[in-house]
Amino acid sequence: MTTRRAIPVWSGALLTSALLVAACGSSPAGTAAVPTTSAAGAPSSQPAGQAASQAASPGSDQAGKSLDNFDPCSVVSDADFVAAITAGAGDPSALGTIKATHAPVDGSNTGLPGAKACSQTWTTTDSAGRVNQGGEPVIVTFDVYSNLAEIQAGSPLINDYQASGAQAFIAPGDGAVPHLTKDGYLFRMSGNSDTALLKAIALGIAARL
């Protein structure tokens, strides 16, 4: 015995109302509907302004950039470095004149084969003309991008760096200095115990990538 499912019967009034709604559409006057695709693949509609505002978040699913011909010092800024040192000083006037310099260093010294690094150092000159070496250097190390998946696994995402378009992850052993990724690059700051200074420099580097 075959069981048939009951088919709803539309009354004349209901059918007329349904046809009118379908003909007129449900979008308010003057609001364009932009077709989008849902996760299941079915088309849907949403206001044009809303669709335009949904910018893609900085992802890590893209191909990594080669470090073979990459100069890690090309993305550092001595001016940013001086500004960050001055901003973090309790009495900036006591520092005197700050002069920053940078130079590439062996990235493999960080224990990361294939990595490339750049170190920023500085000196101060007081009112008497005496030159003093600054504090600990700030080092940016670019790691090979294939290590990103291991860093991301089980590591919390840090939101403090998204303004620069980068994603940051605190991997085991990172402490308060995360790994950052942007546009196929993966890097981390080290060398200095001032985490606020390292963050300021990292934001500048990420903005230049």
Tab-separated table of N, CA and C in Angstrom, residues 21-85:
chain	number	residue	atom	x	y	z
A	21	VAL	N	2.970	39.311	-3.558
A	21	VAL	CA	4.219	39.468	-2.827
A	21	VAL	C	5.403	39.100	-3.699
A	22	ALA	N	5.244	38.008	-4.471
A	22	ALA	CA	6.332	37.569	-5.347
A	22	ALA	C	6.610	38.599	-6.428
A	23	ALA	N	5.551	39.239	-6.962
A	23	ALA	CA	5.726	40.216	-8.031
A	23	ALA	C	6.379	41.486	-7.522
A	24	CYS	N	5.999	41.915	-6.311
A	24	CYS	CA	6.500	43.181	-5.785
A	24	CYS	C	7.895	43.036	-5.195
A	25	GLY	N	8.231	41.871	-4.684
A	25	GLY	CA	9.528	41.681	-4.040
A	25	GLY	C	9.472	42.175	-2.614
A	26	SER	N	10.514	41.809	-1.828
A	26	SER	CA	10.518	42.162	-0.412
A	26	SER	C	11.551	43.203	-0.063
A	27	SER	N	12.314	43.691	-1.044
A	27	SER	CA	13.331	44.705	-0.750
A	27	SER	C	12.686	46.067	-0.658
A	28	PRO	N	13.067	46.896	0.351
A	28	PRO	CA	12.530	48.252	0.450
A	28	PRO	C	12.899	49.056	-0.784
A	29	ALA	N	12.078	50.063	-1.085
A	29	ALA	CA	12.321	50.913	-2.254
A	29	ALA	C	13.672	51.583	-2.128
A	30	GLY	N	14.442	51.562	-3.239
A	30	GLY	CA	15.734	52.245	-3.259
A	30	GLY	C	16.866	51.428	-2.672
A	31	THR	N	16.614	50.190	-2.185
A	31	THR	CA	17.673	49.368	-1.618
A	31	THR	C	17.979	48.243	-2.564
A	32	ALA	N	19.191	48.236	-3.099
A	32	ALA	CA	19.559	47.187	-4.037
A	32	ALA	C	19.887	45.916	-3.294
A	33	ALA	N	19.493	44.794	-3.836
A	33	ALA	CA	19.805	43.515	-3.236
A	33	ALA	C	20.976	42.901	-3.985
A	34	VAL	N	21.972	42.465	-3.242
A	34	VAL	CA	23.157	41.895	-3.840
A	34	VAL	C	23.121	40.393	-3.655
A	35	PRO	N	23.163	39.611	-4.736
A	35	PRO	CA	23.129	38.160	-4.579
A	35	PRO	C	24.428	37.661	-3.981
A	36	THR	N	24.301	36.817	-3.003
A	36	THR	CA	25.464	36.180	-2.400
A	36	THR	C	25.216	34.693	-2.360
A	37	THR	N	26.188	33.951	-1.940
A	37	THR	CA	26.041	32.506	-1.851
A	37	THR	C	26.229	32.088	-0.415
A	38	SER	N	25.284	31.324	0.094
A	38	SER	CA	25.361	30.861	1.462
A	38	SER	C	26.361	29.733	1.558
A	39	ALA	N	26.621	29.291	2.811
A	39	ALA	CA	27.581	28.216	3.005
A	39	ALA	C	27.145	26.948	2.304
A	40	ALA	N	25.833	26.749	2.148
A	40	ALA	CA	25.327	25.548	1.498
A	40	ALA	C	25.293	25.686	-0.011
A	41	GLY	N	25.640	26.868	-0.532
A	41	GLY	CA	25.665	27.073	-1.966
A	41	GLY	C	24.391	27.671	-2.513
A	42	ALA	N	23.400	27.916	-1.673
A	42	ALA	CA	22.142	28.481	-2.139
A	42	ALA	C	22.254	29.984	-2.199
A	43	PRO	N	21.770	30.620	-3.295
A	43	PRO	CA	21.868	32.081	-3.394
A	43	PRO	C	20.957	32.755	-2.390
A	44	SER	N	21.386	33.901	-1.886
A	44	SER	CA	20.575	34.689	-0.976
A	44	SER	C	20.775	36.138	-1.342
A	45	SER	N	20.103	37.061	-0.637
A	45	SER	CA	20.221	38.484	-0.924
A	45	SER	C	20.495	39.238	0.355
A	46	GLN	N	21.246	40.338	0.244
A	46	GLN	CA	21.485	41.227	1.355
A	46	GLN	C	21.741	42.614	0.806
A	47	PRO	N	21.545	43.681	1.604
A	47	PRO	CA	21.760	45.041	1.109
A	47	PRO	C	23.169	45.228	0.591
A	48	ALA	N	23.301	46.062	-0.446
A	48	ALA	CA	24.601	46.268	-1.084
A	48	ALA	C	25.631	46.787	-0.097
A	49	GLY	N	25.252	47.731	0.766
A	49	GLY	CA	26.199	48.292	1.725
A	49	GLY	C	26.733	47.252	2.672
A	50	GLN	N	25.865	46.321	3.079
A	50	GLN	CA	26.302	45.280	3.994
A	50	GLN	C	27.285	44.352	3.312
A	51	ALA	N	27.019	44.023	2.052
A	51	ALA	CA	27.924	43.135	1.326
A	51	ALA	C	29.281	43.784	1.143
A	52	ALA	N	29.286	45.089	0.842
A	52	ALA	CA	30.550	45.782	0.604
A	52	ALA	C	31.369	45.898	1.872
A	53	SER	N	30.701	45.927	3.045
A	53	SER	CA	31.423	46.123	4.293
A	53	SER	C	32.032	44.846	4.825
A	54	GLN	N	31.712	43.720	4.222
A	54	GLN	CA	32.231	42.458	4.715
A	54	GLN	C	33.590	42.197	4.091
A	55	ALA	N	34.618	42.872	4.607
A	55	ALA	CA	35.973	42.704	4.089
A	55	ALA	C	36.554	41.400	4.606
A	56	ALA	N	37.341	40.763	3.774
A	56	ALA	CA	37.943	39.498	4.176
A	56	ALA	C	38.975	39.747	5.269
A	57	SER	N	38.933	38.918	6.307
A	57	SER	CA	39.906	39.037	7.372
A	57	SER	C	41.240	38.510	6.900
A	58	PRO	N	42.336	39.022	7.471
A	58	PRO	CA	43.652	38.567	7.026
A	58	PRO	C	43.824	37.093	7.316
A	59	GLY	N	43.950	36.287	6.292
A	59	GLY	CA	43.995	34.847	6.483
A	59	GLY	C	45.407	34.311	6.395
A	60	SER	N	45.529	33.060	6.702
A	60	SER	CA	46.830	32.407	6.662
A	60	SER	C	46.800	31.219	5.723
A	61	ASP	N	45.792	31.154	4.839
A	61	ASP	CA	45.663	30.023	3.941
A	61	ASP	C	46.323	30.288	2.589
A	62	GLN	N	47.062	31.392	2.465
A	62	GLN	CA	47.711	31.710	1.206
A	62	GLN	C	49.104	31.092	1.170
A	63	ALA	N	49.711	31.116	0.000
A	63	ALA	CA	51.054	30.562	-0.139
A	63	ALA	C	52.068	31.489	0.514
A	64	GLY	N	53.071	30.911	1.126
A	64	GLY	CA	54.101	31.709	1.773
A	64	GLY	C	55.057	32.316	0.765
A	65	LYS	N	55.626	33.448	1.128
A	65	LYS	CA	56.604	34.117	0.276
A	65	LYS	C	57.994	33.512	0.512
A	66	SER	N	58.767	33.426	-0.539
A	66	SER	CA	60.119	32.908	-0.430
A	66	SER	C	61.015	33.927	0.273
A	67	LEU	N	61.909	33.426	1.124
A	67	LEU	CA	62.861	34.290	1.806
A	67	LEU	C	64.221	34.306	1.123
A	68	ASP	N	64.332	33.615	-0.010
A	68	ASP	CA	65.632	33.487	-0.677
A	68	ASP	C	66.249	34.847	-0.994
A	69	ASN	N	65.463	35.755	-1.546
A	69	ASN	CA	65.967	37.077	-1.914
A	69	ASN	C	65.350	38.182	-1.068
A	70	PHE	N	64.840	37.809	0.090
A	70	PHE	CA	64.164	38.780	0.955
A	70	PHE	C	65.165	39.425	1.909
A	71	ASP	N	65.102	40.747	1.994
A	71	ASP	CA	65.955	41.508	2.905
A	71	ASP	C	65.121	41.878	4.128
A	72	PRO	N	65.350	41.273	5.278
A	72	PRO	CA	64.524	41.573	6.458
A	72	PRO	C	64.667	43.005	6.937
A	73	CYS	N	65.780	43.653	6.585
A	73	CYS	CA	65.969	45.048	6.996
A	73	CYS	C	65.177	46.016	6.131
A	74	SER	N	64.614	45.525	5.012
A	74	SER	CA	63.875	46.414	4.123
A	74	SER	C	62.543	46.862	4.723
A	75	VAL	N	62.089	46.198	5.776
A	75	VAL	CA	60.785	46.536	6.347
A	75	VAL	C	60.895	47.154	7.735
A	76	VAL	N	62.107	47.439	8.184
A	76	VAL	CA	62.262	48.121	9.469
A	76	VAL	C	62.415	49.613	9.218
A	77	SER	N	62.160	50.408	10.233
A	77	SER	CA	62.264	51.863	10.121
A	77	SER	C	63.007	52.399	11.331
A	78	ASP	N	64.131	53.054	11.100
A	78	ASP	CA	64.873	53.647	12.207
A	78	ASP	C	64.085	54.789	12.844
A	79	ALA	N	63.304	55.505	12.030
A	79	ALA	CA	62.494	56.601	12.577
A	79	ALA	C	61.441	56.060	13.538
A	80	ASP	N	60.788	54.955	13.152
A	80	ASP	CA	59.815	54.325	14.050
A	80	ASP	C	60.491	53.844	15.326
A	81	PHE	N	61.700	53.333	15.173
A	81	PHE	CA	62.453	52.819	16.312
A	81	PHE	C	62.744	53.931	17.313
A	82	VAL	N	63.228	55.064	16.812
A	82	VAL	CA	63.518	56.204	17.689
A	82	VAL	C	62.241	56.705	18.365
A	83	ALA	N	61.149	56.776	17.605
A	83	ALA	CA	59.877	57.235	18.171
A	83	ALA	C	59.395	56.306	19.276
A	84	ALA	N	59.544	54.994	19.078
A	84	ALA	CA	59.100	54.025	20.080
A	84	ALA	C	59.958	54.096	21.338
A	85	ILE	N	61.260	54.280	21.185
A	85	ILE	CA	62.152	54.408	22.343
A	85	ILE	C	61.796	55.659	23.140
